[in-house]
C-alpha cells in the first residue's frame, strides 16, 4: 500500500499544481460521456454490462483522491438519436483536495 499511497500523494500534488497554474479553484466537467445508465433488471448476482470508462472518463484518475465534488443536474440536453428529443444529464463540480470544510 505504500507505493499506492505515494502515487496518490504525487497525483494529488500534480492536480493542485495544475489547478493553481490555470488560476482556478475547481473544475466543471460532464459527469459521463454516455447516456444515463439504467439499473432496471440489475440483481445482486448480475449487473448489465456497460462501458464504465464512459461513466468515469473525465474523473478516472481523480477517483482515489480526497477531492470534494458534487454532481449538479442539468434539465435537458438535445439527444441525437431517432425518436429522442432530450435526455436528462448532469455536470460534476470538482474542487481542491482538503478544502471542503
PDB file of N, CA and C in Angstrom:
ATOM      1  N   UNK A   1       0.806  -1.205   0.000  1.00  0.00           N
ATOM      2  CA  UNK A   1       0.000   0.000   0.000  1.00  0.00           C
ATOM      3  C   UNK A   1       0.846   1.265   0.000  1.00  0.00           C
ATOM      4  N   UNK A   2       2.101   1.143   0.402  1.00  0.00           N
ATOM      5  CA  UNK A   2       2.951   2.335   0.462  1.00  0.00           C
ATOM      6  C   UNK A   2       3.150   2.965  -0.906  1.00  0.00           C
ATOM      7  N   UNK A   3       3.322   2.139  -1.944  1.00  0.00           N
ATOM      8  CA  UNK A   3       3.514   2.717  -3.275  1.00  0.00           C
ATOM      9  C   UNK A   3       2.208   3.332  -3.785  1.00  0.00           C
ATOM     10  N   UNK A   4       1.059   2.724  -3.449  1.00  0.00           N
ATOM     11  CA  UNK A   4      -0.227   3.322  -3.839  1.00  0.00           C
ATOM     12  C   UNK A   4      -0.434   4.660  -3.152  1.00  0.00           C
ATOM     13  N   UNK A   5      -0.075   4.735  -1.857  1.00  0.00           N
ATOM     14  CA  UNK A   5      -0.185   5.994  -1.127  1.00  0.00           C
ATOM     15  C   UNK A   5       0.739   7.053  -1.717  1.00  0.00           C
ATOM     16  N   UNK A   6       1.942   6.654  -2.086  1.00  0.00           N
ATOM     17  CA  UNK A   6       2.897   7.592  -2.676  1.00  0.00           C
ATOM     18  C   UNK A   6       2.392   8.075  -4.038  1.00  0.00           C
ATOM     19  N   UNK A   7       1.834   7.160  -4.828  1.00  0.00           N
ATOM     20  CA  UNK A   7       1.270   7.548  -6.126  1.00  0.00           C
ATOM     21  C   UNK A   7       0.119   8.529  -5.952  1.00  0.00           C
ATOM     22  N   UNK A   8      -0.764   8.250  -4.992  1.00  0.00           N
ATOM     23  CA  UNK A   8      -1.906   9.132  -4.752  1.00  0.00           C
ATOM     24  C   UNK A   8      -1.433  10.507  -4.278  1.00  0.00           C
ATOM     25  N   UNK A   9      -0.430  10.542  -3.426  1.00  0.00           N
ATOM     26  CA  UNK A   9       0.095  11.829  -2.944  1.00  0.00           C
ATOM     27  C   UNK A   9       0.713  12.622  -4.095  1.00  0.00           C
ATOM     28  N   UNK A  10       1.452  11.962  -4.964  1.00  0.00           N
ATOM     29  CA  UNK A  10       2.056  12.639  -6.119  1.00  0.00           C
ATOM     30  C   UNK A  10       0.971  13.131  -7.078  1.00  0.00           C
ATOM     31  N   UNK A  11      -0.054  12.319  -7.284  1.00  0.00           N
ATOM     32  CA  UNK A  11      -1.145  12.713  -8.173  1.00  0.00           C
ATOM     33  C   UNK A  11      -1.917  13.899  -7.594  1.00  0.00           C
ATOM     34  N   UNK A  12      -2.170  13.875  -6.298  1.00  0.00           N
ATOM     35  CA  UNK A  12      -2.863  14.986  -5.650  1.00  0.00           C
ATOM     36  C   UNK A  12      -2.054  16.284  -5.792  1.00  0.00           C
ATOM     37  N   UNK A  13      -0.752  16.187  -5.577  1.00  0.00           N
ATOM     38  CA  UNK A  13       0.127  17.351  -5.701  1.00  0.00           C
ATOM     39  C   UNK A  13       0.087  17.899  -7.132  1.00  0.00           C
ATOM     40  N   UNK A  14       0.165  17.014  -8.121  1.00  0.00           N
ATOM     41  CA  UNK A  14       0.132  17.437  -9.521  1.00  0.00           C
ATOM     42  C   UNK A  14      -1.211  18.086  -9.871  1.00  0.00           C
ATOM     43  N   UNK A  15      -2.307  17.539  -9.352  1.00  0.00           N
ATOM     44  CA  UNK A  15      -3.638  18.091  -9.610  1.00  0.00           C
ATOM     45  C   UNK A  15      -3.753  19.508  -9.038  1.00  0.00           C
ATOM     46  N   UNK A  16      -3.311  19.687  -7.797  1.00  0.00           N
ATOM     47  CA  UNK A  16      -3.374  21.017  -7.163  1.00  0.00           C
ATOM     48  C   UNK A  16      -2.477  22.004  -7.914  1.00  0.00           C
ATOM     49  N   UNK A  17      -1.280  21.570  -8.314  1.00  0.00           N
ATOM     50  CA  UNK A  17      -0.379  22.446  -9.071  1.00  0.00           C
ATOM     51  C   UNK A  17      -0.996  22.835 -10.410  1.00  0.00           C
ATOM     52  N   UNK A  18      -1.677  21.901 -11.054  1.00  0.00           N
ATOM     53  CA  UNK A  18      -2.332  22.202 -12.331  1.00  0.00           C
ATOM     54  C   UNK A  18      -3.443  23.225 -12.134  1.00  0.00           C
ATOM     55  N   UNK A  19      -4.269  23.030 -11.102  1.00  0.00           N
ATOM     56  CA  UNK A  19      -5.336  23.999 -10.826  1.00  0.00           C
ATOM     57  C   UNK A  19      -4.754  25.383 -10.580  1.00  0.00           C
ATOM     58  N   UNK A  20      -3.702  25.439  -9.761  1.00  0.00           N
ATOM     59  CA  UNK A  20      -3.089  26.739  -9.436  1.00  0.00           C
ATOM     60  C   UNK A  20      -2.457  27.384 -10.665  1.00  0.00           C
ATOM     61  N   UNK A  21      -1.812  26.605 -11.519  1.00  0.00           N
ATOM     62  CA  UNK A  21      -1.196  27.175 -12.721  1.00  0.00           C
ATOM     63  C   UNK A  21      -2.259  27.692 -13.693  1.00  0.00           C
ATOM     64  N   UNK A  22      -3.446  27.085 -13.665  1.00  0.00           N
ATOM     65  CA  UNK A  22      -4.545  27.541 -14.517  1.00  0.00           C
ATOM     66  C   UNK A  22      -5.303  28.698 -13.878  1.00  0.00           C
ATOM     67  N   UNK A  23      -5.004  28.994 -12.613  1.00  0.00           N
ATOM     68  CA  UNK A  23      -5.667  30.093 -11.920  1.00  0.00           C
ATOM     69  C   UNK A  23      -7.107  29.793 -11.548  1.00  0.00           C
ATOM     70  N   UNK A  24      -7.409  28.510 -11.299  1.00  0.00           N
ATOM     71  CA  UNK A  24      -8.770  28.119 -10.938  1.00  0.00           C
ATOM     72  C   UNK A  24      -8.769  27.337  -9.626  1.00  0.00           C
ATOM     73  N   UNK A  25      -9.923  27.275  -8.989  1.00  0.00           N
ATOM     74  CA  UNK A  25     -10.017  26.515  -7.750  1.00  0.00           C
ATOM     75  C   UNK A  25     -10.947  25.322  -7.869  1.00  0.00           C
ATOM     76  N   UNK A  26     -11.517  25.118  -9.060  1.00  0.00           N
ATOM     77  CA  UNK A  26     -12.420  23.986  -9.268  1.00  0.00           C
ATOM     78  C   UNK A  26     -12.515  23.657 -10.748  1.00  0.00           C
ATOM     79  N   UNK A  27     -13.008  22.456 -11.044  1.00  0.00           N
ATOM     80  CA  UNK A  27     -13.263  22.018 -12.418  1.00  0.00           C
ATOM     81  C   UNK A  27     -14.760  21.765 -12.570  1.00  0.00           C
ATOM     82  N   UNK A  28     -15.256  22.007 -13.754  1.00  0.00           N
ATOM     83  CA  UNK A  28     -16.637  21.685 -14.085  1.00  0.00           C
ATOM     84  C   UNK A  28     -16.590  20.808 -15.329  1.00  0.00           C
ATOM     85  N   UNK A  29     -16.962  19.535 -15.187  1.00  0.00           N
ATOM     86  CA  UNK A  29     -16.860  18.580 -16.293  1.00  0.00           C
ATOM     87  C   UNK A  29     -18.173  17.805 -16.429  1.00  0.00           C
ATOM     88  N   UNK A  30     -18.432  17.246 -17.617  1.00  0.00           N
ATOM     89  CA  UNK A  30     -19.599  16.371 -17.738  1.00  0.00           C
ATOM     90  C   UNK A  30     -19.448  15.182 -16.792  1.00  0.00           C
ATOM     91  N   UNK A  31     -20.557  14.740 -16.217  1.00  0.00           N
ATOM     92  CA  UNK A  31     -20.491  13.596 -15.303  1.00  0.00           C
ATOM     93  C   UNK A  31     -20.202  12.291 -16.044  1.00  0.00           C
ATOM     94  N   UNK A  32     -20.641  12.178 -17.294  1.00  0.00           N
ATOM     95  CA  UNK A  32     -20.382  10.978 -18.087  1.00  0.00           C
ATOM     96  C   UNK A  32     -20.239  11.357 -19.553  1.00  0.00           C
ATOM     97  N   UNK A  33     -19.821  10.387 -20.343  1.00  0.00           N
ATOM     98  CA  UNK A  33     -19.776  10.594 -21.792  1.00  0.00           C
ATOM     99  C   UNK A  33     -20.806   9.714 -22.484  1.00  0.00           C
ATOM    100  N   UNK A  34     -21.732   9.177 -21.696  1.00  0.00           N
ATOM    101  CA  UNK A  34     -22.747   8.295 -22.268  1.00  0.00           C
ATOM    102  C   UNK A  34     -24.120   8.697 -21.749  1.00  0.00           C
ATOM    103  N   UNK A  35     -25.144   8.107 -22.329  1.00  0.00           N
ATOM    104  CA  UNK A  35     -26.487   8.378 -21.836  1.00  0.00           C
ATOM    105  C   UNK A  35     -26.629   7.782 -20.445  1.00  0.00           C
ATOM    106  N   UNK A  36     -27.611   8.250 -19.662  1.00  0.00           N
ATOM    107  CA  UNK A  36     -27.768   7.723 -18.300  1.00  0.00           C
ATOM    108  C   UNK A  36     -27.883   6.201 -18.290  1.00  0.00           C
ATOM    109  N   UNK A  37     -27.254   5.580 -17.310  1.00  0.00           N
ATOM    110  CA  UNK A  37     -27.264   4.125 -17.178  1.00  0.00           C
ATOM    111  C   UNK A  37     -28.483   3.731 -16.352  1.00  0.00           C
ATOM    112  N   UNK A  38     -29.299   2.841 -16.883  1.00  0.00           N
ATOM    113  CA  UNK A  38     -30.479   2.362 -16.170  1.00  0.00           C
ATOM    114  C   UNK A  38     -30.093   1.174 -15.295  1.00  0.00           C
ATOM    115  N   UNK A  39     -30.648   1.127 -14.105  1.00  0.00           N
ATOM    116  CA  UNK A  39     -30.397  -0.021 -13.229  1.00  0.00           C
ATOM    117  C   UNK A  39     -31.531  -1.040 -13.300  1.00  0.00           C
ATOM    118  N   UNK A  40     -32.423  -0.891 -14.268  1.00  0.00           N
ATOM    119  CA  UNK A  40     -33.527  -1.829 -14.441  1.00  0.00           C
ATOM    120  C   UNK A  40     -32.989  -3.231 -14.742  1.00  0.00           C
ATOM    121  N   UNK A  41     -33.456  -4.195 -14.007  1.00  0.00           N
ATOM    122  CA  UNK A  41     -33.042  -5.573 -14.224  1.00  0.00           C
ATOM    123  C   UNK A  41     -31.766  -5.982 -13.497  1.00  0.00           C
ATOM    124  N   UNK A  42     -31.159  -5.078 -12.753  1.00  0.00           N
ATOM    125  CA  UNK A  42     -29.946  -5.436 -12.024  1.00  0.00           C
ATOM    126  C   UNK A  42     -30.320  -6.332 -10.843  1.00  0.00           C
ATOM    127  N   UNK A  43     -29.471  -7.276 -10.544  1.00  0.00           N
ATOM    128  CA  UNK A  43     -29.630  -8.108  -9.356  1.00  0.00           C
ATOM    129  C   UNK A  43     -28.294  -8.151  -8.642  1.00  0.00           C
ATOM    130  N   UNK A  44     -28.284  -8.738  -7.455  1.00  0.00           N
ATOM    131  CA  UNK A  44     -27.014  -8.849  -6.738  1.00  0.00           C
ATOM    132  C   UNK A  44     -26.070  -9.824  -7.424  1.00  0.00           C
ATOM    133  N   UNK A  45     -26.625 -10.689  -8.281  1.00  0.00           N
ATOM    134  CA  UNK A  45     -25.794 -11.670  -8.990  1.00  0.00           C
ATOM    135  C   UNK A  45     -25.346 -11.218 -10.372  1.00  0.00           C
ATOM    136  N   UNK A  46     -26.136 -10.343 -11.000  1.00  0.00           N
ATOM    137  CA  UNK A  46     -25.825  -9.955 -12.380  1.00  0.00           C
ATOM    138  C   UNK A  46     -26.137  -8.487 -12.617  1.00  0.00           C
ATOM    139  N   UNK A  47     -25.147  -7.792 -13.091  1.00  0.00           N
ATOM    140  CA  UNK A  47     -25.315  -6.394 -13.446  1.00  0.00           C
ATOM    141  C   UNK A  47     -25.148  -6.283 -14.954  1.00  0.00           C
ATOM    142  N   UNK A  48     -26.063  -5.597 -15.636  1.00  0.00           N
ATOM    143  CA  UNK A  48     -25.903  -5.458 -17.088  1.00  0.00           C
ATOM    144  C   UNK A  48     -24.553  -4.845 -17.436  1.00  0.00           C
ATOM    145  N   UNK A  49     -24.017  -5.232 -18.562  1.00  0.00           N
ATOM    146  CA  UNK A  49     -22.720  -4.696 -18.989  1.00  0.00           C
ATOM    147  C   UNK A  49     -22.892  -3.291 -19.552  1.00  0.00           C
ATOM    148  N   UNK A  50     -22.005  -2.401 -19.157  1.00  0.00           N
ATOM    149  CA  UNK A  50     -21.949  -1.070 -19.738  1.00  0.00           C
ATOM    150  C   UNK A  50     -20.505  -0.603 -19.661  1.00  0.00           C
ATOM    151  N   UNK A  51     -20.187   0.385 -20.423  1.00  0.00           N
ATOM    152  CA  UNK A  51     -18.814   0.864 -20.526  1.00  0.00           C
ATOM    153  C   UNK A  51     -18.493   1.787 -19.355  1.00  0.00           C
ATOM    154  N   UNK A  52     -17.889   1.237 -18.284  1.00  0.00           N
ATOM    155  CA  UNK A  52     -17.570   2.042 -17.111  1.00  0.00           C
ATOM    156  C   UNK A  52     -16.632   3.195 -17.464  1.00  0.00           C
ATOM    157  N   UNK A  53     -15.765   2.987 -18.436  1.00  0.00           N
ATOM    158  CA  UNK A  53     -14.849   4.059 -18.843  1.00  0.00           C
ATOM    159  C   UNK A  53     -15.641   5.275 -19.303  1.00  0.00           C
ATOM    160  N   UNK A  54     -16.773   5.066 -19.953  1.00  0.00           N
ATOM    161  CA  UNK A  54     -17.610   6.190 -20.389  1.00  0.00           C
ATOM    162  C   UNK A  54     -18.184   6.947 -19.196  1.00  0.00           C
ATOM    163  N   UNK A  55     -18.457   6.225 -18.110  1.00  0.00           N
ATOM    164  CA  UNK A  55     -19.025   6.872 -16.928  1.00  0.00           C
ATOM    165  C   UNK A  55     -17.958   7.689 -16.196  1.00  0.00           C
ATOM    166  N   UNK A  56     -16.754   7.177 -16.081  1.00  0.00           N
ATOM    167  CA  UNK A  56     -15.700   7.852 -15.322  1.00  0.00           C
ATOM    168  C   UNK A  56     -14.641   8.478 -16.219  1.00  0.00           C
ATOM    169  N   UNK A  57     -14.965   8.739 -17.470  1.00  0.00           N
ATOM    170  CA  UNK A  57     -13.979   9.209 -18.447  1.00  0.00           C
ATOM    171  C   UNK A  57     -13.226  10.450 -17.970  1.00  0.00           C
ATOM    172  N   UNK A  58     -13.916  11.447 -17.446  1.00  0.00           N
ATOM    173  CA  UNK A  58     -13.279  12.705 -17.068  1.00  0.00           C
ATOM    174  C   UNK A  58     -12.648  12.669 -15.686  1.00  0.00           C
ATOM    175  N   UNK A  59     -13.006  11.698 -14.860  1.00  0.00           N
ATOM    176  CA  UNK A  59     -12.542  11.700 -13.473  1.00  0.00           C
ATOM    177  C   UNK A  59     -11.765  10.451 -13.063  1.00  0.00           C
ATOM    178  N   UNK A  60     -11.557   9.527 -13.970  1.00  0.00           N
ATOM    179  CA  UNK A  60     -10.963   8.246 -13.611  1.00  0.00           C
ATOM    180  C   UNK A  60      -9.674   8.391 -12.795  1.00  0.00           C
ATOM    181  N   UNK A  61      -8.793   9.269 -13.195  1.00  0.00           N
ATOM    182  CA  UNK A  61      -7.522   9.417 -12.487  1.00  0.00           C
ATOM    183  C   UNK A  61      -7.653  10.199 -11.186  1.00  0.00           C
ATOM    184  N   UNK A  62      -8.815  10.773 -10.934  1.00  0.00           N
ATOM    185  CA  UNK A  62      -9.015  11.553  -9.713  1.00  0.00           C
ATOM    186  C   UNK A  62      -9.796  10.779  -8.655  1.00  0.00           C
ATOM    187  N   UNK A  63     -10.327   9.608  -8.996  1.00  0.00           N
ATOM    188  CA  UNK A  63     -11.224   8.884  -8.104  1.00  0.00           C
ATOM    189  C   UNK A  63     -10.597   8.454  -6.787  1.00  0.00           C
ATOM    190  N   UNK A  64      -9.295   8.314  -6.714  1.00  0.00           N
ATOM    191  CA  UNK A  64      -8.669   7.868  -5.465  1.00  0.00           C
ATOM    192  C   UNK A  64      -8.221   9.037  -4.592  1.00  0.00           C
ATOM    193  N   UNK A  65      -8.480  10.254  -5.021  1.00  0.00           N
ATOM    194  CA  UNK A  65      -8.039  11.425  -4.267  1.00  0.00           C
ATOM    195  C   UNK A  65      -9.159  11.979  -3.390  1.00  0.00           C
ATOM    196  N   UNK A  66      -8.800  12.589  -2.251  1.00  0.00           N
ATOM    197  CA  UNK A  66      -9.815  13.166  -1.364  1.00  0.00           C
ATOM    198  C   UNK A  66     -10.279  14.532  -1.887  1.00  0.00           C
ATOM    199  N   UNK A  67     -11.044  14.502  -2.963  1.00  0.00           N
ATOM    200  CA  UNK A  67     -11.462  15.742  -3.630  1.00  0.00           C
ATOM    201  C   UNK A  67     -12.945  15.971  -3.387  1.00  0.00           C
ATOM    202  N   UNK A  68     -13.304  17.153  -2.885  1.00  0.00           N
ATOM    203  CA  UNK A  68     -14.734  17.435  -2.742  1.00  0.00           C
ATOM    204  C   UNK A  68     -15.380  17.583  -4.114  1.00  0.00           C
ATOM    205  N   UNK A  69     -16.556  16.988  -4.274  1.00  0.00           N
ATOM    206  CA  UNK A  69     -17.249  17.085  -5.554  1.00  0.00           C
ATOM    207  C   UNK A  69     -18.747  16.977  -5.330  1.00  0.00           C
ATOM    208  N   UNK A  70     -19.479  17.495  -6.295  1.00  0.00           N
ATOM    209  CA  UNK A  70     -20.926  17.391  -6.260  1.00  0.00           C
ATOM    210  C   UNK A  70     -21.420  17.314  -7.700  1.00  0.00           C
ATOM    211  N   UNK A  71     -22.400  16.463  -7.934  1.00  0.00           N
ATOM    212  CA  UNK A  71     -22.997  16.353  -9.249  1.00  0.00           C
ATOM    213  C   UNK A  71     -24.234  17.240  -9.287  1.00  0.00           C
ATOM    214  N   UNK A  72     -24.290  18.085 -10.306  1.00  0.00           N
ATOM    215  CA  UNK A  72     -25.386  19.040 -10.441  1.00  0.00           C
ATOM    216  C   UNK A  72     -26.238  18.664 -11.648  1.00  0.00           C
ATOM    217  N   UNK A  73     -27.546  18.555 -11.467  1.00  0.00           N
ATOM    218  CA  UNK A  73     -28.398  18.183 -12.598  1.00  0.00           C
ATOM    219  C   UNK A  73     -28.511  19.304 -13.626  1.00  0.00           C
ATOM    220  N   UNK A  74     -28.587  18.921 -14.864  1.00  0.00           N
ATOM    221  CA  UNK A  74     -28.862  19.835 -15.968  1.00  0.00           C
ATOM    222  C   UNK A  74     -30.182  19.341 -16.550  1.00  0.00           C
ATOM    223  N   UNK A  75     -31.197  20.192 -16.630  1.00  0.00           N
ATOM    224  CA  UNK A  75     -32.525  19.704 -17.003  1.00  0.00           C
ATOM    225  C   UNK A  75     -32.585  18.860 -18.273  1.00  0.00           C
ATOM    226  N   UNK A  76     -32.092  19.364 -19.376  1.00  0.00           N
ATOM    227  CA  UNK A  76     -32.219  18.624 -20.625  1.00  0.00           C
ATOM    228  C   UNK A  76     -31.059  18.909 -21.557  1.00  0.00           C
ATOM    229  N   UNK A  77     -30.677  17.901 -22.300  1.00  0.00           N
ATOM    230  CA  UNK A  77     -29.659  18.040 -23.329  1.00  0.00           C
ATOM    231  C   UNK A  77     -30.250  17.439 -24.595  1.00  0.00           C
ATOM    232  N   UNK A  78     -30.010  18.077 -25.745  1.00  0.00           N
ATOM    233  CA  UNK A  78     -30.539  17.544 -27.004  1.00  0.00           C
ATOM    234  C   UNK A  78     -29.987  16.158 -27.263  1.00  0.00           C
ATOM    235  N   UNK A  79     -30.851  15.279 -27.686  1.00  0.00           N
ATOM    236  CA  UNK A  79     -30.487  13.904 -27.989  1.00  0.00           C
ATOM    237  C   UNK A  79     -30.445  13.738 -29.500  1.00  0.00           C
ATOM    238  N   UNK A  80     -29.400  13.128 -30.015  1.00  0.00           N
ATOM    239  CA  UNK A  80     -29.238  12.965 -31.460  1.00  0.00           C
ATOM    240  C   UNK A  80     -29.780  11.638 -31.977  1.00  0.00           C
ATOM    241  N   UNK A  81     -30.329  10.814 -31.108  1.00  0.00           N
ATOM    242  CA  UNK A  81     -30.851   9.520 -31.535  1.00  0.00           C
ATOM    243  C   UNK A  81     -32.271   9.682 -32.081  1.00  0.00           C
ATOM    244  N   UNK A  82     -32.657   8.871 -33.070  1.00  0.00           N
ATOM    245  CA  UNK A  82     -34.012   8.941 -33.614  1.00  0.00           C
ATOM    246  C   UNK A  82     -35.066   8.701 -32.529  1.00  0.00           C
ATOM    247  N   UNK A  83     -36.107   9.514 -32.524  1.00  0.00           N
ATOM    248  CA  UNK A  83     -37.188   9.353 -31.565  1.00  0.00           C
ATOM    249  C   UNK A  83     -36.892   9.895 -30.183  1.00  0.00           C
ATOM    250  N   UNK A  84     -35.780  10.550 -30.025  1.00  0.00           N
ATOM    251  CA  UNK A  84     -35.377  11.080 -28.723  1.00  0.00           C
ATOM    252  C   UNK A  84     -35.126  12.576 -28.873  1.00  0.00           C
ATOM    253  N   UNK A  85     -35.870  13.378 -28.142  1.00  0.00           N
ATOM    254  CA  UNK A  85     -35.688  14.830 -28.251  1.00  0.00           C
ATOM    255  C   UNK A  85     -34.684  15.360 -27.234  1.00  0.00           C
ATOM    256  N   UNK A  86     -34.735  14.846 -26.011  1.00  0.00           N
ATOM    257  CA  UNK A  86     -33.808  15.315 -24.991  1.00  0.00           C
ATOM    258  C   UNK A  86     -33.639  14.245 -23.914  1.00  0.00           C
ATOM    259  N   UNK A  87     -32.527  14.320 -23.198  1.00  0.00           N
ATOM    260  CA  UNK A  87     -32.256  13.390 -22.106  1.00  0.00           C
ATOM    261  C   UNK A  87     -31.772  14.177 -20.897  1.00  0.00           C
ATOM    262  N   UNK A  88     -32.066  13.699 -19.694  1.00  0.00           N
ATOM    263  CA  UNK A  88     -31.516  14.364 -18.507  1.00  0.00           C
ATOM    264  C   UNK A  88     -30.027  14.081 -18.420  1.00  0.00           C
ATOM    265  N   UNK A  89     -29.284  14.984 -17.862  1.00  0.00           N
ATOM    266  CA  UNK A  89     -27.846  14.773 -17.700  1.00  0.00           C
ATOM    267  C   UNK A  89     -27.374  15.551 -16.478  1.00  0.00           C
ATOM    268  N   UNK A  90     -26.089  15.600 -16.257  1.00  0.00           N
ATOM    269  CA  UNK A  90     -25.551  16.325 -15.108  1.00  0.00           C
ATOM    270  C   UNK A  90     -24.113  16.726 -15.379  1.00  0.00           C
ATOM    271  N   UNK A  91     -23.644  17.673 -14.585  1.00  0.00           N
ATOM    272  CA  UNK A  91     -22.250  18.086 -14.630  1.00  0.00           C
ATOM    273  C   UNK A  91     -21.654  17.866 -13.246  1.00  0.00           C
ATOM    274  N   UNK A  92     -20.357  17.714 -13.206  1.00  0.00           N
ATOM    275  CA  UNK A  92     -19.653  17.420 -11.967  1.00  0.00           C
ATOM    276  C   UNK A  92     -18.753  18.596 -11.616  1.00  0.00           C
ATOM    277  N   UNK A  93     -18.945  19.139 -10.437  1.00  0.00           N
ATOM    278  CA  UNK A  93     -18.105  20.224  -9.925  1.00  0.00           C
ATOM    279  C   UNK A  93     -17.089  19.593  -8.980  1.00  0.00           C
ATOM    280  N   UNK A  94     -15.801  19.737  -9.302  1.00  0.00           N
ATOM    281  CA  UNK A  94     -14.720  19.115  -8.535  1.00  0.00           C
ATOM    282  C   UNK A  94     -13.814  20.206  -7.977  1.00  0.00           C
ATOM    283  N   UNK A  95     -13.583  20.193  -6.668  1.00  0.00           N
ATOM    284  CA  UNK A  95     -12.767  21.213  -6.026  1.00  0.00           C
ATOM    285  C   UNK A  95     -11.342  20.755  -5.753  1.00  0.00           C
ATOM    286  N   UNK A  96     -10.679  21.494  -4.865  1.00  0.00           N
ATOM    287  CA  UNK A  96      -9.316  21.151  -4.456  1.00  0.00           C
ATOM    288  C   UNK A  96      -9.371  20.192  -3.273  1.00  0.00           C
ATOM    289  N   UNK A  97      -8.407  19.294  -3.178  1.00  0.00           N
ATOM    290  CA  UNK A  97      -8.368  18.366  -2.048  1.00  0.00           C
ATOM    291  C   UNK A  97      -8.306  19.100  -0.701  1.00  0.00           C
ATOM    292  N   UNK A  98      -8.998  18.565   0.276  1.00  0.00           N
ATOM    293  CA  UNK A  98      -8.966  19.041   1.670  1.00  0.00           C
ATOM    294  C   UNK A  98      -9.534  20.454   1.843  1.00  0.00           C
ATOM    295  N   UNK A  99     -10.284  20.961   0.889  1.00  0.00           N
ATOM    296  CA  UNK A  99     -10.844  22.308   1.008  1.00  0.00           C
ATOM    297  C   UNK A  99     -12.368  22.272   1.076  1.00  0.00           C
ATOM    298  N   UNK A 100     -12.905  21.230   1.675  1.00  0.00           N
ATOM    299  CA  UNK A 100     -14.352  21.087   1.745  1.00  0.00           C
ATOM    300  C   UNK A 100     -14.891  21.279   3.164  1.00  0.00           C
ATOM    301  N   UNK A 101     -14.088  21.834   4.053  1.00  0.00           N
ATOM    302  CA  UNK A 101     -14.571  22.048   5.427  1.00  0.00           C
ATOM    303  C   UNK A 101     -15.121  23.430   5.611  1.00  0.00           C
TER     304      UNK A 101
END
